[in-house]
mmCIF file of C-alpha atoms in Angstrom:
data_model
loop_
_atom_site.group_PDB
_atom_site.id
_atom_site.type_symbol
_atom_site.label_atom_id
_atom_site.label_comp_id
_atom_site.label_asym_id
_atom_site.label_seq_id
_atom_site.Cartn_x
_atom_site.Cartn_y
_atom_site.Cartn_z
ATOM 1 C CA MET I 171 -17.291 -7.140 -8.867
ATOM 2 C CA MET I 172 -13.830 -5.565 -9.088
ATOM 3 C CA PHE I 173 -13.729 -1.742 -8.824
ATOM 4 C CA CYS I 174 -10.733 0.381 -9.772
ATOM 5 C CA GLY I 175 -11.401 4.047 -9.270
ATOM 6 C CA PRO I 176 -11.743 6.953 -6.788
ATOM 7 C CA SER I 177 -13.875 6.793 -3.729
ATOM 8 C CA TRP I 178 -16.507 9.146 -5.070
ATOM 9 C CA SER I 179 -17.110 6.898 -8.000
ATOM 10 C CA LEU I 180 -17.513 3.952 -5.823
ATOM 11 C CA ARG I 181 -19.987 5.923 -3.759
ATOM 12 C CA ASN I 182 -22.189 6.557 -6.762
ATOM 13 C CA LEU I 183 -21.998 2.878 -7.769
ATOM 14 C CA LEU I 184 -23.034 1.766 -4.280
ATOM 15 C CA ILE I 185 -25.971 4.072 -4.134
ATOM 16 C CA GLN I 186 -27.232 2.631 -7.446
ATOM 17 C CA ALA I 187 -26.472 -0.863 -6.375
ATOM 18 C CA HIS I 188 -28.314 -0.291 -3.023
ATOM 19 C CA SER I 189 -31.427 1.001 -4.981
ATOM 20 C CA ARG I 190 -31.440 -2.263 -6.916
ATOM 21 C CA ASN I 191 -31.093 -4.494 -3.913
ATOM 22 C CA MET I 192 -27.545 -5.491 -5.000
ATOM 23 C CA THR I 193 -25.803 -4.920 -1.618
ATOM 24 C CA THR I 194 -27.121 -8.075 -0.010
ATOM 25 C CA ASP I 195 -25.076 -11.001 1.169
ATOM 26 C CA GLU I 196 -24.605 -12.551 -2.306
ATOM 27 C CA TYR I 197 -22.932 -9.456 -3.635
ATOM 28 C CA VAL I 198 -19.365 -8.459 -3.045
ATOM 29 C CA TYR I 199 -17.466 -5.465 -4.342
ATOM 30 C CA ILE I 200 -13.659 -5.445 -4.208
ATOM 31 C CA ALA I 201 -12.231 -1.909 -4.416
ATOM 32 C CA ALA I 202 -8.633 -1.721 -5.409
ATOM 33 C CA LEU I 203 -6.427 1.002 -3.892
ATOM 34 C CA PRO I 204 -2.746 1.401 -4.778
ATOM 35 C CA PHE I 205 -2.009 3.074 -1.495
ATOM 36 C CA PRO I 206 -3.816 5.607 0.664
ATOM 37 C CA TYR I 207 -3.701 8.938 -1.107
ATOM 38 C CA GLU I 208 -5.732 12.139 -1.122
ATOM 39 C CA ARG I 209 -6.349 11.822 -4.919
ATOM 40 C CA TYR I 210 -8.108 8.474 -4.496
ATOM 41 C CA GLY I 211 -10.453 9.938 -1.778
ATOM 42 C CA THR I 212 -11.671 8.548 1.512
ATOM 43 C CA PHE I 213 -13.287 5.169 1.202
ATOM 44 C CA GLY I 214 -16.250 4.779 3.589
ATOM 45 C CA PRO I 215 -19.113 7.037 4.628
ATOM 46 C CA GLU I 216 -18.333 10.659 5.267
ATOM 47 C CA ALA I 217 -19.809 13.003 7.928
ATOM 48 C CA GLY I 218 -22.526 15.335 6.444
ATOM 49 C CA ASP I 219 -23.336 12.924 3.454
ATOM 50 C CA GLN I 220 -27.033 13.084 2.796
ATOM 51 C CA ASP I 221 -26.868 9.390 1.781
ATOM 52 C CA CYS I 222 -24.699 8.408 4.815
ATOM 53 C CA ASP I 223 -27.040 5.623 5.998
ATOM 54 C CA VAL I 224 -27.320 4.115 2.523
ATOM 55 C CA ILE I 225 -23.505 4.324 2.040
ATOM 56 C CA ARG I 226 -22.826 2.821 5.457
ATOM 57 C CA ALA I 227 -25.058 -0.063 4.778
ATOM 58 C CA ALA I 228 -23.749 -0.601 1.212
ATOM 59 C CA TYR I 229 -20.121 -0.483 2.319
ATOM 60 C CA LYS I 230 -20.635 -3.728 4.294
ATOM 61 C CA SER I 231 -20.598 -5.410 0.861
ATOM 62 C CA VAL I 232 -17.162 -3.904 0.100
ATOM 63 C CA LEU I 233 -13.653 -5.392 0.485
ATOM 64 C CA LEU I 234 -10.898 -2.867 0.318
ATOM 65 C CA PHE I 235 -7.625 -4.135 -1.303
ATOM 66 C CA THR I 236 -4.630 -2.012 -0.474
ATOM 67 C CA ALA I 237 -1.517 -2.840 -2.772
ATOM 68 C CA ILE I 238 0.888 -1.003 -0.474
ATOM 69 C CA ASP I 239 -0.238 -1.189 3.142
ATOM 70 C CA GLU I 240 2.356 0.676 5.158
ATOM 71 C CA THR I 241 0.798 -0.356 8.409
ATOM 72 C CA LEU I 242 2.205 -3.841 7.872
ATOM 73 C CA ASP I 243 5.760 -2.451 8.501
ATOM 74 C CA PRO I 244 6.094 -1.165 11.947
ATOM 75 C CA THR I 245 9.563 0.088 11.057
ATOM 76 C CA ALA I 246 8.357 2.564 8.347
ATOM 77 C CA ASN I 247 9.216 6.037 9.210
ATOM 78 C CA LEU I 248 7.629 8.080 6.418
ATOM 79 C CA SER I 249 6.443 10.915 8.676
ATOM 80 C CA ALA I 250 10.056 11.849 9.477
ATOM 81 C CA PHE I 251 10.795 12.378 5.874
ATOM 82 C CA ALA I 252 7.510 13.847 4.652
ATOM 83 C CA PRO I 253 8.358 17.478 5.328
ATOM 84 C CA GLU I 254 11.654 17.407 3.439
ATOM 85 C CA TRP I 255 10.116 15.406 0.502
ATOM 86 C CA SER I 256 7.226 17.950 0.412
ATOM 87 C CA ARG I 257 9.784 20.805 0.178
ATOM 88 C CA LEU I 258 11.618 19.108 -2.619
ATOM 89 C CA PHE I 259 8.433 18.177 -4.432
ATOM 90 C CA ARG I 260 7.509 21.961 -4.487
ATOM 91 C CA THR I 261 10.804 22.982 -5.864
ATOM 92 C CA ASP I 262 11.552 23.754 -9.519
ATOM 93 C CA PRO I 263 11.451 22.049 -12.012
ATOM 94 C CA PHE I 264 8.726 19.871 -10.495
ATOM 95 C CA TYR I 265 6.769 22.854 -9.285
ATOM 96 C CA ARG I 266 5.795 23.971 -12.721
ATOM 97 C CA ASN I 267 4.907 20.527 -13.944
ATOM 98 C CA MET I 268 2.951 18.950 -11.144
ATOM 99 C CA ASP I 269 -0.385 19.470 -9.477
ATOM 100 C CA LEU I 270 0.647 20.584 -6.017
ATOM 101 C CA ARG I 271 -2.865 20.707 -4.411
ATOM 102 C CA GLU I 272 -2.020 17.326 -3.055
ATOM 103 C CA PRO I 273 0.820 15.911 -1.006
ATOM 104 C CA PRO I 274 3.565 13.997 -2.794
ATOM 105 C CA PRO I 275 3.059 10.100 -3.200
ATOM 106 C CA LEU I 276 5.152 9.053 -0.194
ATOM 107 C CA PRO I 277 5.342 5.333 -0.931
ATOM 108 C CA PHE I 278 6.975 6.099 -4.269
ATOM 109 C CA LEU I 279 9.472 8.459 -2.682
ATOM 110 C CA ALA I 280 10.140 6.100 0.252
ATOM 111 C CA THR I 281 10.933 3.198 -2.147
ATOM 112 C CA THR I 282 13.332 5.270 -4.218
ATOM 113 C CA HIS I 283 15.078 6.543 -1.090
ATOM 114 C CA ALA I 284 15.340 2.935 0.209
ATOM 115 C CA VAL I 285 16.682 1.576 -3.079
ATOM 116 C CA LEU I 286 19.593 3.975 -3.066
ATOM 117 C CA GLU I 287 20.420 3.014 0.515
ATOM 118 C CA MET I 288 20.259 -0.758 -0.561
ATOM 119 C CA LEU I 289 22.555 -0.131 -3.517
ATOM 120 C CA ALA I 290 25.101 1.732 -1.314
ATOM 121 C CA GLN I 291 24.911 -1.137 1.315
ATOM 122 C CA VAL I 292 25.534 -3.843 -1.408
ATOM 123 C CA VAL I 293 28.330 -1.905 -3.027
ATOM 124 C CA ASN I 294 30.130 -1.350 0.339
ATOM 125 C CA GLU I 295 29.777 -4.992 1.167
ATOM 126 C CA THR I 296 31.125 -6.045 -2.153
ATOM 127 C CA VAL I 297 34.100 -3.674 -2.020
ATOM 128 C CA SER I 298 35.021 -4.886 1.423
ATOM 129 C CA THR I 299 34.808 -8.602 0.650
ATOM 130 C CA ILE I 300 36.156 -9.099 -2.888
ATOM 131 C CA LYS I 301 39.599 -9.537 -4.049
ATOM 132 C CA ASN I 302 38.996 -8.939 -7.726
ATOM 133 C CA PHE I 303 37.519 -5.460 -8.250
ATOM 134 C CA GLY I 304 36.431 -6.449 -11.683
ATOM 135 C CA THR I 305 33.310 -8.029 -10.024
ATOM 136 C CA LEU I 306 32.012 -4.423 -9.610
ATOM 137 C CA ASN I 307 31.664 -4.355 -13.344
ATOM 138 C CA SER I 308 29.253 -7.319 -13.386
ATOM 139 C CA GLY I 309 25.704 -6.149 -13.000
ATOM 140 C CA ALA I 310 24.623 -9.844 -12.603
ATOM 141 C CA ALA I 311 26.985 -10.401 -9.730
ATOM 142 C CA LEU I 312 25.822 -7.333 -7.866
ATOM 143 C CA ALA I 313 22.137 -8.098 -8.535
ATOM 144 C CA GLN I 314 22.550 -11.494 -6.666
ATOM 145 C CA GLN I 315 23.604 -9.694 -3.595
ATOM 146 C CA PHE I 316 20.120 -8.144 -3.384
ATOM 147 C CA TRP I 317 18.333 -11.499 -3.593
ATOM 148 C CA ASN I 318 16.786 -13.394 -0.718
ATOM 149 C CA ARG I 319 17.483 -10.983 2.072
ATOM 150 C CA THR I 320 15.880 -8.129 4.046
ATOM 151 C CA PHE I 321 17.426 -4.586 4.074
ATOM 152 C CA GLN I 322 17.024 -2.285 6.988
ATOM 153 C CA THR I 323 16.642 1.264 5.540
ATOM 154 C CA THR I 324 15.753 4.666 7.050
ATOM 155 C CA THR I 325 12.222 4.372 5.514
ATOM 156 C CA GLY I 326 11.598 0.816 6.769
ATOM 157 C CA TYR I 327 12.468 -2.719 5.937
ATOM 158 C CA ILE I 328 12.648 -3.926 2.231
ATOM 159 C CA SER I 329 12.609 -7.788 1.702
ATOM 160 C CA LEU I 330 13.457 -9.353 -1.486
ATOM 161 C CA ASP I 331 12.766 -13.068 -2.330
ATOM 162 C CA SER I 332 15.161 -15.529 -3.989
ATOM 163 C CA TYR I 333 14.127 -14.146 -7.506
ATOM 164 C CA GLY I 334 14.884 -10.527 -6.529
ATOM 165 C CA ASP I 335 11.135 -9.592 -6.300
ATOM 166 C CA ARG I 336 9.986 -7.455 -3.512
ATOM 167 C CA LYS I 337 7.845 -9.336 -0.925
ATOM 168 C CA PRO I 338 4.333 -7.745 -0.990
ATOM 169 C CA MET I 339 2.827 -5.596 1.692
ATOM 170 C CA ASN I 340 -0.892 -5.747 0.661
ATOM 171 C CA SER I 341 -4.068 -6.475 2.536
ATOM 172 C CA PHE I 342 -7.823 -6.955 2.287
ATOM 173 C CA ALA I 343 -10.071 -5.178 4.848
ATOM 174 C CA PHE I 344 -13.809 -5.015 5.371
ATOM 175 C CA PHE I 345 -16.141 -2.202 6.634
ATOM 176 C CA ASP I 346 -17.463 -2.916 10.182
ATOM 177 C CA GLY I 347 -20.143 -0.202 10.009
ATOM 178 C CA ALA I 348 -17.756 2.546 11.275
ATOM 179 C CA GLN I 349 -14.413 1.974 9.442
ATOM 180 C CA PHE I 350 -12.324 -0.426 7.530
ATOM 181 C CA GLN I 351 -10.684 -3.101 9.644
ATOM 182 C CA VAL I 352 -7.470 -4.916 8.834
ATOM 183 C CA GLY I 353 -5.977 -7.411 11.326
ATOM 184 C CA ASN I 354 -2.520 -9.062 11.911
ATOM 185 C CA VAL I 355 -1.951 -12.254 9.912
ATOM 186 C CA SER I 356 0.224 -13.748 12.614
ATOM 187 C CA SER I 357 -2.572 -13.626 15.137
ATOM 188 C CA THR I 358 -5.337 -14.384 12.695
ATOM 189 C CA TYR I 359 -6.202 -17.819 13.965
ATOM 190 C CA ASN I 360 -5.579 -17.137 17.600
ATOM 191 C CA ASN I 361 -7.741 -14.134 18.409
ATOM 192 C CA GLY I 362 -10.113 -14.012 15.443
ATOM 193 C CA CYS I 363 -8.863 -10.782 13.970
ATOM 194 C CA THR I 364 -10.889 -8.946 11.209
ATOM 195 C CA SER I 365 -8.686 -9.370 8.222
ATOM 196 C CA TYR I 366 -9.887 -11.265 5.243
ATOM 197 C CA MET I 367 -6.456 -11.668 3.617
ATOM 198 C CA GLN I 368 -3.202 -10.068 4.137
ATOM 199 C CA SER I 369 0.367 -10.532 3.116
ATOM 200 C CA CYS I 370 2.986 -11.253 5.689
ATOM 201 C CA LEU I 371 5.958 -9.056 5.344
ATOM 202 C CA SER I 372 8.559 -11.580 6.727
ATOM 203 C CA SER I 373 7.436 -14.675 4.750
ATOM 204 C CA GLY I 374 5.736 -13.064 1.770
ATOM 205 C CA LEU I 375 2.743 -15.579 2.178
ATOM 206 C CA PHE I 376 -0.980 -14.740 2.154
ATOM 207 C CA ALA I 377 -3.323 -15.974 4.933
ATOM 208 C CA PHE I 378 -7.055 -15.851 5.230
ATOM 209 C CA GLY I 379 -8.531 -14.462 8.439
ATOM 210 C CA SER I 380 -11.927 -14.832 10.064
ATOM 211 C CA LYS I 381 -14.904 -14.543 7.777
ATOM 212 C CA ARG I 382 -17.806 -12.146 8.198
ATOM 213 C CA ARG I 383 -21.273 -13.792 7.763
#
């Protein structure tokens, strides 16, 4: 079963599933998460939950899919920018239009920040190498300079494939009884890490890890 929703809705679903004996080995629930964010809640059992034991057992049937898993990029430096982004996020005109009980969605801000740096890098490269400045008027010519390369930005690496699509940073993780575990694809077959499937930032490929029985 594919689940798209906040953690508290999944909790209610798992309680009902457990009561109907639908959290045994033949049942798998895939919870999709765009990226870790307060609005989506905390996936997994929480301290003080009266149904903690039920939730802990039921979560063993859950695979957590994260579309943007920042842990896959060791160069990401979002924490350094978070205070300034939060300050700007709470500045007019956004202040009157947004629900500020939550922090800003950092992956969106980081990507926007990185894209501007990538554009500046490509334009500077183009200006320094071309003889005909009319090329700068060609969006298609500039777009090709982004393809099939990795950009180093102040918020981490951004890799684009030969079609100009960003290489994914997503992963699957499972609950080990205490927390969700995600391993490293590069060492999946060497040390038996706990990831089911995870994208590789450098190659853009997916790989399956060790399976839980």
